[in-house]
Amino acid sequence: MAVEVTEEAVKSALRGVVDPDLQRDIITLGFLKETRICGGAVAVTIELTTPACPVRDQMKQQAHDLIAALEGVEAVTIEMTARVRERPPDVADLMPGVRTVIAVASGKGGVGKSTVAANLAVQLAATGATVGLLDADIYGPSQPTMMGTRKRPLMQESPTGPKIVPIMAHGVLMMSLGFLLEDEKAVIWRGPMVASAIRQLLGDVLWGDRDYLIVDLPPGTGDAPLTLAQLAPVSGVAIVMTPQRVAIEIANKSVRMFRTLEKSLNRPIPILGIIENMSGGVFGEGGGAAAGEQLEVPFLGAIPLDAEISEASDSGEPIVLRRPDSAAAAAYRHVASALAARVSMVQFEAGEK
């Protein structure tokens, strides 16, 4: 007589699949969304917290093998889906459909922060996530060039008044002050004007439902990061730095600024981690890992020094698209996965408190 396969037996087996970042089994985490059993055929749907999960295939194989080992099981089908966790509601939320706001910051200019932001946005979109890219570098907006578009955004009526329709480029919805300014016109603004511009880019743009909004901040610790932290529910900050050891103190300024803002706003602004850019060659390597250890924040990975990266950015096609088989593109895929995993962990921990 054939042994009947039960849903409880399947759930019990799947407790053996543990998310390496959250350190919980997928049943406890609520990742099992559906179980279908027909005789000896078992089909399950597992929903992860990000489509960029670096161990997605590993977890799928583990689930398959554990279910297949159950007595009475003859066939197994595993469907892997993903949904980024909803962030806590905010009374003054300017972007209710955006689940995750990730600020990309640097202590000084010239470290390739905007290039990193563009490639991370495009790579996250390539995993199936819905992604927005906000160029908040008010003084030197460069994302229109890096993303290869100079279109003028349109206006559209909404229940709350006219809104700006963001530009779609490489699968990413993007908005930049560069779309609204005359070419080569210098931006000379004071603090209140910067705050007003960032408020408009956040609240007057039809971002819609986005899994991630990558915000390319201006370098340094000026008005823009402060305004962003005050107006937007920032899920976390990624700090971009170069490999030199002297850059650790510069990165430390950014970390200290956000930790100070966290206290003054009484709102968590997690440092998601350090990204080492231009790694190798004349700049050396290892500064990012050392900074992470010294500042007690995760090290998300290193992007190699490669002339093709800047050439790709200048051409308007990020390296992850232009040369997906390159070492640089592989490095960006690793960093994007690590960043997404870190966001999931931060949001999970926040939900447990």
PDB file of C-alpha atoms in Angstrom, residues 112-340:
ATOM      1  CA  GLY A 112      33.065  56.188  -8.499  1.00  0.00           C
ATOM      2  CA  LYS A 113      29.950  56.292  -6.338  1.00  0.00           C
ATOM      3  CA  SER A 114      27.591  57.153  -9.188  1.00  0.00           C
ATOM      4  CA  THR A 115      29.006  54.376 -11.371  1.00  0.00           C
ATOM      5  CA  VAL A 116      28.465  51.929  -8.529  1.00  0.00           C
ATOM      6  CA  ALA A 117      24.890  53.156  -7.981  1.00  0.00           C
ATOM      7  CA  ALA A 118      23.999  52.806 -11.678  1.00  0.00           C
ATOM      8  CA  ASN A 119      25.417  49.300 -12.003  1.00  0.00           C
ATOM      9  CA  LEU A 120      23.778  48.103  -8.792  1.00  0.00           C
ATOM     10  CA  ALA A 121      20.396  49.426  -9.946  1.00  0.00           C
ATOM     11  CA  VAL A 122      20.689  47.740 -13.351  1.00  0.00           C
ATOM     12  CA  GLN A 123      21.918  44.474 -11.827  1.00  0.00           C
ATOM     13  CA  LEU A 124      19.079  44.332  -9.282  1.00  0.00           C
ATOM     14  CA  ALA A 125      16.607  44.945 -12.105  1.00  0.00           C
ATOM     15  CA  ALA A 126      18.209  42.094 -14.060  1.00  0.00           C
ATOM     16  CA  THR A 127      17.254  39.686 -11.246  1.00  0.00           C
ATOM     17  CA  GLY A 128      13.580  40.547 -11.750  1.00  0.00           C
ATOM     18  CA  ALA A 129      13.254  43.213  -9.070  1.00  0.00           C
ATOM     19  CA  THR A 130      11.409  46.464  -9.777  1.00  0.00           C
ATOM     20  CA  VAL A 131      14.016  49.182  -9.329  1.00  0.00           C
ATOM     21  CA  GLY A 132      14.156  52.964  -9.288  1.00  0.00           C
ATOM     22  CA  LEU A 133      17.286  55.113  -9.472  1.00  0.00           C
ATOM     23  CA  LEU A 134      17.198  58.620  -8.003  1.00  0.00           C
ATOM     24  CA  ASP A 135      20.093  60.901  -8.893  1.00  0.00           C
ATOM     25  CA  ALA A 136      20.193  63.094  -5.791  1.00  0.00           C
ATOM     26  CA  ASP A 137      23.594  64.525  -6.666  1.00  0.00           C
ATOM     27  CA  ILE A 138      22.121  67.992  -7.075  1.00  0.00           C
ATOM     28  CA  TYR A 139      25.370  69.750  -7.901  1.00  0.00           C
ATOM     29  CA  GLY A 140      26.677  67.260 -10.461  1.00  0.00           C
ATOM     30  CA  PRO A 141      23.919  64.943 -11.757  1.00  0.00           C
ATOM     31  CA  SER A 142      25.652  62.266 -13.841  1.00  0.00           C
ATOM     32  CA  GLN A 143      23.108  59.453 -14.074  1.00  0.00           C
ATOM     33  CA  PRO A 144      21.573  60.672 -17.386  1.00  0.00           C
ATOM     34  CA  THR A 145      24.975  60.124 -19.001  1.00  0.00           C
ATOM     35  CA  MET A 146      25.681  56.829 -17.250  1.00  0.00           C
ATOM     36  CA  MET A 147      22.251  55.427 -18.057  1.00  0.00           C
ATOM     37  CA  GLY A 148      22.352  56.696 -21.636  1.00  0.00           C
ATOM     38  CA  THR A 149      19.270  58.887 -21.784  1.00  0.00           C
ATOM     39  CA  ARG A 150      18.619  62.627 -22.012  1.00  0.00           C
ATOM     40  CA  LYS A 151      14.865  62.527 -22.383  1.00  0.00           C
ATOM     41  CA  ARG A 152      12.736  65.226 -20.838  1.00  0.00           C
ATOM     42  CA  PRO A 153      10.266  63.737 -18.353  1.00  0.00           C
ATOM     43  CA  LEU A 154       6.551  64.283 -18.870  1.00  0.00           C
ATOM     44  CA  MET A 155       3.994  65.463 -16.338  1.00  0.00           C
ATOM     45  CA  GLN A 156       0.906  63.464 -15.424  1.00  0.00           C
ATOM     46  CA  GLU A 157      -2.096  64.319 -13.295  1.00  0.00           C
ATOM     47  CA  SER A 158      -2.611  62.278 -10.142  1.00  0.00           C
ATOM     48  CA  PRO A 159      -5.084  62.384  -7.222  1.00  0.00           C
ATOM     49  CA  THR A 160      -2.583  64.572  -5.348  1.00  0.00           C
ATOM     50  CA  GLY A 161      -1.785  66.894  -8.250  1.00  0.00           C
ATOM     51  CA  PRO A 162       0.622  66.887 -11.210  1.00  0.00           C
ATOM     52  CA  LYS A 163       3.499  64.428 -10.965  1.00  0.00           C
ATOM     53  CA  ILE A 164       6.716  63.833 -12.895  1.00  0.00           C
ATOM     54  CA  VAL A 165       6.853  60.596 -14.917  1.00  0.00           C
ATOM     55  CA  PRO A 166      10.311  59.042 -14.452  1.00  0.00           C
ATOM     56  CA  ILE A 167      12.381  57.861 -17.413  1.00  0.00           C
ATOM     57  CA  MET A 168      12.828  54.130 -18.084  1.00  0.00           C
ATOM     58  CA  ALA A 169      16.398  53.105 -18.962  1.00  0.00           C
ATOM     59  CA  HIS A 170      17.871  49.593 -18.958  1.00  0.00           C
ATOM     60  CA  GLY A 171      14.877  48.267 -17.001  1.00  0.00           C
ATOM     61  CA  VAL A 172      15.225  50.931 -14.293  1.00  0.00           C
ATOM     62  CA  LEU A 173      12.876  53.856 -13.611  1.00  0.00           C
ATOM     63  CA  MET A 174      15.101  56.864 -13.065  1.00  0.00           C
ATOM     64  CA  MET A 175      14.894  60.522 -12.229  1.00  0.00           C
ATOM     65  CA  SER A 176      17.598  63.161 -12.132  1.00  0.00           C
ATOM     66  CA  LEU A 177      17.809  66.898 -11.876  1.00  0.00           C
ATOM     67  CA  GLY A 178      19.923  66.573 -15.007  1.00  0.00           C
ATOM     68  CA  PHE A 179      16.726  65.892 -16.981  1.00  0.00           C
ATOM     69  CA  LEU A 180      15.310  69.236 -15.884  1.00  0.00           C
ATOM     70  CA  LEU A 181      18.337  71.534 -16.209  1.00  0.00           C
ATOM     71  CA  GLU A 182      19.721  73.130 -19.306  1.00  0.00           C
ATOM     72  CA  ASP A 183      22.840  71.349 -20.585  1.00  0.00           C
ATOM     73  CA  GLU A 184      26.107  72.526 -19.039  1.00  0.00           C
ATOM     74  CA  LYS A 185      24.314  74.935 -16.730  1.00  0.00           C
ATOM     75  CA  ALA A 186      26.101  75.187 -13.393  1.00  0.00           C
ATOM     76  CA  VAL A 187      24.065  74.456 -10.279  1.00  0.00           C
ATOM     77  CA  ILE A 188      24.776  76.942  -7.503  1.00  0.00           C
ATOM     78  CA  TRP A 189      22.251  76.363  -4.761  1.00  0.00           C
ATOM     79  CA  ARG A 190      22.076  76.961  -1.049  1.00  0.00           C
ATOM     80  CA  GLY A 191      20.882  74.463   1.541  1.00  0.00           C
ATOM     81  CA  PRO A 192      17.132  75.254   1.465  1.00  0.00           C
ATOM     82  CA  MET A 193      17.107  74.977  -2.334  1.00  0.00           C
ATOM     83  CA  VAL A 194      18.833  71.588  -2.151  1.00  0.00           C
ATOM     84  CA  ALA A 195      16.250  70.367   0.359  1.00  0.00           C
ATOM     85  CA  SER A 196      13.425  71.570  -1.859  1.00  0.00           C
ATOM     86  CA  ALA A 197      14.847  69.845  -4.929  1.00  0.00           C
ATOM     87  CA  ILE A 198      15.288  66.530  -3.130  1.00  0.00           C
ATOM     88  CA  ARG A 199      11.764  66.735  -1.695  1.00  0.00           C
ATOM     89  CA  GLN A 200      10.438  67.199  -5.226  1.00  0.00           C
ATOM     90  CA  LEU A 201      12.494  64.293  -6.613  1.00  0.00           C
ATOM     91  CA  LEU A 202      11.136  62.075  -3.851  1.00  0.00           C
ATOM     92  CA  GLY A 203       7.525  63.136  -3.569  1.00  0.00           C
ATOM     93  CA  ASP A 204       6.610  64.598  -6.951  1.00  0.00           C
ATOM     94  CA  VAL A 205       7.750  61.639  -9.045  1.00  0.00           C
ATOM     95  CA  LEU A 206       5.508  58.706  -9.970  1.00  0.00           C
ATOM     96  CA  TRP A 207       7.773  55.972  -8.646  1.00  0.00           C
ATOM     97  CA  GLY A 208       4.904  53.494  -8.411  1.00  0.00           C
ATOM     98  CA  ASP A 209       5.559  50.119  -6.807  1.00  0.00           C
ATOM     99  CA  ARG A 210       9.313  49.542  -6.532  1.00  0.00           C
ATOM    100  CA  ASP A 211      11.173  46.799  -4.703  1.00  0.00           C
ATOM    101  CA  TYR A 212      14.229  49.030  -4.469  1.00  0.00           C
ATOM    102  CA  LEU A 213      14.958  52.725  -4.909  1.00  0.00           C
ATOM    103  CA  ILE A 214      18.690  53.337  -5.237  1.00  0.00           C
ATOM    104  CA  VAL A 215      19.557  56.914  -4.262  1.00  0.00           C
ATOM    105  CA  ASP A 216      22.830  58.293  -5.613  1.00  0.00           C
ATOM    106  CA  LEU A 217      23.768  60.896  -3.006  1.00  0.00           C
ATOM    107  CA  PRO A 218      26.205  63.770  -3.513  1.00  0.00           C
ATOM    108  CA  PRO A 219      29.655  63.111  -2.032  1.00  0.00           C
ATOM    109  CA  GLY A 220      30.413  64.358   1.450  1.00  0.00           C
ATOM    110  CA  THR A 221      28.216  65.054   4.447  1.00  0.00           C
ATOM    111  CA  GLY A 222      26.177  68.084   3.389  1.00  0.00           C
ATOM    112  CA  ASP A 223      22.529  69.030   3.062  1.00  0.00           C
ATOM    113  CA  ALA A 224      21.435  66.271   0.675  1.00  0.00           C
ATOM    114  CA  PRO A 225      22.041  63.261   2.984  1.00  0.00           C
ATOM    115  CA  LEU A 226      20.402  65.141   5.856  1.00  0.00           C
ATOM    116  CA  THR A 227      17.337  65.990   3.766  1.00  0.00           C
ATOM    117  CA  LEU A 228      17.033  62.436   2.466  1.00  0.00           C
ATOM    118  CA  ALA A 229      17.194  60.996   5.980  1.00  0.00           C
ATOM    119  CA  GLN A 230      14.557  63.468   7.177  1.00  0.00           C
ATOM    120  CA  LEU A 231      12.112  62.981   4.309  1.00  0.00           C
ATOM    121  CA  ALA A 232      12.513  59.357   3.228  1.00  0.00           C
ATOM    122  CA  PRO A 233      12.293  56.112   5.204  1.00  0.00           C
ATOM    123  CA  VAL A 234      15.861  55.056   4.344  1.00  0.00           C
ATOM    124  CA  SER A 235      16.237  51.293   4.634  1.00  0.00           C
ATOM    125  CA  GLY A 236      20.012  51.534   4.775  1.00  0.00           C
ATOM    126  CA  VAL A 237      23.183  53.112   3.434  1.00  0.00           C
ATOM    127  CA  ALA A 238      25.975  51.614   1.342  1.00  0.00           C
ATOM    128  CA  ILE A 239      29.300  53.466   1.650  1.00  0.00           C
ATOM    129  CA  VAL A 240      31.589  53.520  -1.400  1.00  0.00           C
ATOM    130  CA  MET A 241      35.325  54.019  -0.853  1.00  0.00           C
ATOM    131  CA  THR A 242      38.628  53.455  -2.622  1.00  0.00           C
ATOM    132  CA  PRO A 243      41.101  50.813  -1.379  1.00  0.00           C
ATOM    133  CA  GLN A 244      43.705  53.087   0.236  1.00  0.00           C
ATOM    134  CA  ARG A 245      43.957  52.878   4.000  1.00  0.00           C
ATOM    135  CA  VAL A 246      43.701  56.668   4.208  1.00  0.00           C
ATOM    136  CA  ALA A 247      40.196  56.350   2.750  1.00  0.00           C
ATOM    137  CA  ILE A 248      39.050  54.605   5.927  1.00  0.00           C
ATOM    138  CA  GLU A 249      38.836  57.894   7.819  1.00  0.00           C
ATOM    139  CA  ILE A 250      36.869  59.447   4.948  1.00  0.00           C
ATOM    140  CA  ALA A 251      34.420  56.531   4.990  1.00  0.00           C
ATOM    141  CA  ASN A 252      34.241  56.881   8.762  1.00  0.00           C
ATOM    142  CA  LYS A 253      32.919  60.434   8.349  1.00  0.00           C
ATOM    143  CA  SER A 254      29.945  59.125   6.372  1.00  0.00           C
ATOM    144  CA  VAL A 255      29.294  56.380   8.897  1.00  0.00           C
ATOM    145  CA  ARG A 256      29.430  58.838  11.808  1.00  0.00           C
ATOM    146  CA  MET A 257      27.099  61.250  10.013  1.00  0.00           C
ATOM    147  CA  PHE A 258      24.393  58.646   9.466  1.00  0.00           C
ATOM    148  CA  ARG A 259      24.747  57.315  12.992  1.00  0.00           C
ATOM    149  CA  THR A 260      24.320  60.866  14.294  1.00  0.00           C
ATOM    150  CA  LEU A 261      21.244  61.349  12.105  1.00  0.00           C
ATOM    151  CA  GLU A 262      19.872  58.064  13.403  1.00  0.00           C
ATOM    152  CA  LYS A 263      19.987  59.412  16.946  1.00  0.00           C
ATOM    153  CA  SER A 264      18.658  62.874  16.159  1.00  0.00           C
ATOM    154  CA  LEU A 265      15.741  61.538  14.091  1.00  0.00           C
ATOM    155  CA  ASN A 266      15.079  58.640  16.472  1.00  0.00           C
ATOM    156  CA  ARG A 267      14.829  56.404  13.416  1.00  0.00           C
ATOM    157  CA  PRO A 268      17.119  53.537  12.425  1.00  0.00           C
ATOM    158  CA  ILE A 269      19.392  54.221   9.427  1.00  0.00           C
ATOM    159  CA  PRO A 270      21.416  51.019   9.144  1.00  0.00           C
ATOM    160  CA  ILE A 271      24.828  51.040   7.491  1.00  0.00           C
ATOM    161  CA  LEU A 272      24.363  48.163   5.061  1.00  0.00           C
ATOM    162  CA  GLY A 273      28.056  47.885   4.361  1.00  0.00           C
ATOM    163  CA  ILE A 274      31.222  49.063   2.651  1.00  0.00           C
ATOM    164  CA  ILE A 275      31.861  48.706  -1.092  1.00  0.00           C
ATOM    165  CA  GLU A 276      35.489  48.951  -2.204  1.00  0.00           C
ATOM    166  CA  ASN A 277      35.683  50.519  -5.663  1.00  0.00           C
ATOM    167  CA  MET A 278      38.726  50.715  -8.018  1.00  0.00           C
ATOM    168  CA  SER A 279      40.270  47.747  -6.248  1.00  0.00           C
ATOM    169  CA  GLY A 280      43.702  46.553  -7.384  1.00  0.00           C
ATOM    170  CA  GLY A 281      46.380  48.148  -9.506  1.00  0.00           C
ATOM    171  CA  VAL A 282      47.883  51.458  -8.400  1.00  0.00           C
ATOM    172  CA  PHE A 283      45.261  51.912  -5.677  1.00  0.00           C
ATOM    173  CA  GLY A 284      46.051  48.648  -3.936  1.00  0.00           C
ATOM    174  CA  GLU A 285      43.340  46.594  -2.278  1.00  0.00           C
ATOM    175  CA  GLY A 286      41.985  45.600   1.094  1.00  0.00           C
ATOM    176  CA  GLY A 287      41.002  49.015   2.415  1.00  0.00           C
ATOM    177  CA  GLY A 288      37.298  48.227   2.218  1.00  0.00           C
ATOM    178  CA  ALA A 289      37.595  45.038   4.258  1.00  0.00           C
ATOM    179  CA  ALA A 290      39.785  46.841   6.795  1.00  0.00           C
ATOM    180  CA  ALA A 291      37.259  49.679   7.016  1.00  0.00           C
ATOM    181  CA  GLY A 292      34.413  47.248   7.572  1.00  0.00           C
ATOM    182  CA  GLU A 293      36.302  45.602  10.406  1.00  0.00           C
ATOM    183  CA  GLN A 294      37.339  48.884  11.997  1.00  0.00           C
ATOM    184  CA  LEU A 295      33.916  50.521  11.674  1.00  0.00           C
ATOM    185  CA  GLU A 296      32.076  47.303  12.592  1.00  0.00           C
ATOM    186  CA  VAL A 297      29.979  47.208   9.439  1.00  0.00           C
ATOM    187  CA  PRO A 298      29.785  44.459   6.779  1.00  0.00           C
ATOM    188  CA  PHE A 299      32.120  44.431   3.793  1.00  0.00           C
ATOM    189  CA  LEU A 300      29.926  43.905   0.730  1.00  0.00           C
ATOM    190  CA  GLY A 301      32.676  43.311  -1.811  1.00  0.00           C
ATOM    191  CA  ALA A 302      35.226  44.895  -4.138  1.00  0.00           C
ATOM    192  CA  ILE A 303      34.858  46.256  -7.671  1.00  0.00           C
ATOM    193  CA  PRO A 304      38.098  46.006  -9.683  1.00  0.00           C
ATOM    194  CA  LEU A 305      39.921  48.938 -11.244  1.00  0.00           C
ATOM    195  CA  ASP A 306      39.011  48.516 -14.910  1.00  0.00           C
ATOM    196  CA  ALA A 307      39.065  51.147 -17.655  1.00  0.00           C
ATOM    197  CA  GLU A 308      36.129  49.415 -19.333  1.00  0.00           C
ATOM    198  CA  ILE A 309      33.881  50.326 -16.411  1.00  0.00           C
ATOM    199  CA  SER A 310      34.307  54.055 -16.985  1.00  0.00           C
ATOM    200  CA  GLU A 311      34.149  53.598 -20.768  1.00  0.00           C
ATOM    201  CA  ALA A 312      30.852  51.760 -20.381  1.00  0.00           C
ATOM    202  CA  SER A 313      29.495  54.498 -18.125  1.00  0.00           C
ATOM    203  CA  ASP A 314      30.524  57.195 -20.582  1.00  0.00           C
ATOM    204  CA  SER A 315      28.726  55.298 -23.357  1.00  0.00           C
ATOM    205  CA  GLY A 316      25.492  55.127 -21.336  1.00  0.00           C
ATOM    206  CA  GLU A 317      25.550  51.343 -20.960  1.00  0.00           C
ATOM    207  CA  PRO A 318      26.652  50.121 -17.512  1.00  0.00           C
ATOM    208  CA  ILE A 319      29.314  47.411 -17.523  1.00  0.00           C
ATOM    209  CA  VAL A 320      26.893  44.760 -16.211  1.00  0.00           C
ATOM    210  CA  LEU A 321      25.064  45.099 -19.531  1.00  0.00           C
ATOM    211  CA  ARG A 322      27.887  45.976 -21.879  1.00  0.00           C
ATOM    212  CA  ARG A 323      30.246  43.223 -20.723  1.00  0.00           C
ATOM    213  CA  PRO A 324      28.213  40.761 -18.619  1.00  0.00           C
ATOM    214  CA  ASP A 325      30.977  38.161 -18.948  1.00  0.00           C
ATOM    215  CA  SER A 326      33.675  40.454 -17.505  1.00  0.00           C
ATOM    216  CA  ALA A 327      35.259  40.227 -14.063  1.00  0.00           C
ATOM    217  CA  ALA A 328      33.857  43.672 -13.280  1.00  0.00           C
ATOM    218  CA  ALA A 329      30.280  42.564 -14.058  1.00  0.00           C
ATOM    219  CA  ALA A 330      30.765  39.455 -11.914  1.00  0.00           C
ATOM    220  CA  ALA A 331      31.963  41.670  -9.056  1.00  0.00           C
ATOM    221  CA  TYR A 332      28.878  43.861  -9.368  1.00  0.00           C
ATOM    222  CA  ARG A 333      26.623  40.791  -9.338  1.00  0.00           C
ATOM    223  CA  HIS A 334      28.301  39.654  -6.115  1.00  0.00           C
ATOM    224  CA  VAL A 335      27.951  43.080  -4.472  1.00  0.00           C
ATOM    225  CA  ALA A 336      24.309  43.459  -5.578  1.00  0.00           C
ATOM    226  CA  SER A 337      23.456  40.046  -4.107  1.00  0.00           C
ATOM    227  CA  ALA A 338      25.278  40.856  -0.865  1.00  0.00           C
ATOM    228  CA  LEU A 339      23.491  44.202  -0.653  1.00  0.00           C
ATOM    229  CA  ALA A 340      20.063  42.633  -1.234  1.00  0.00           C
TER     230      ALA A 340
END
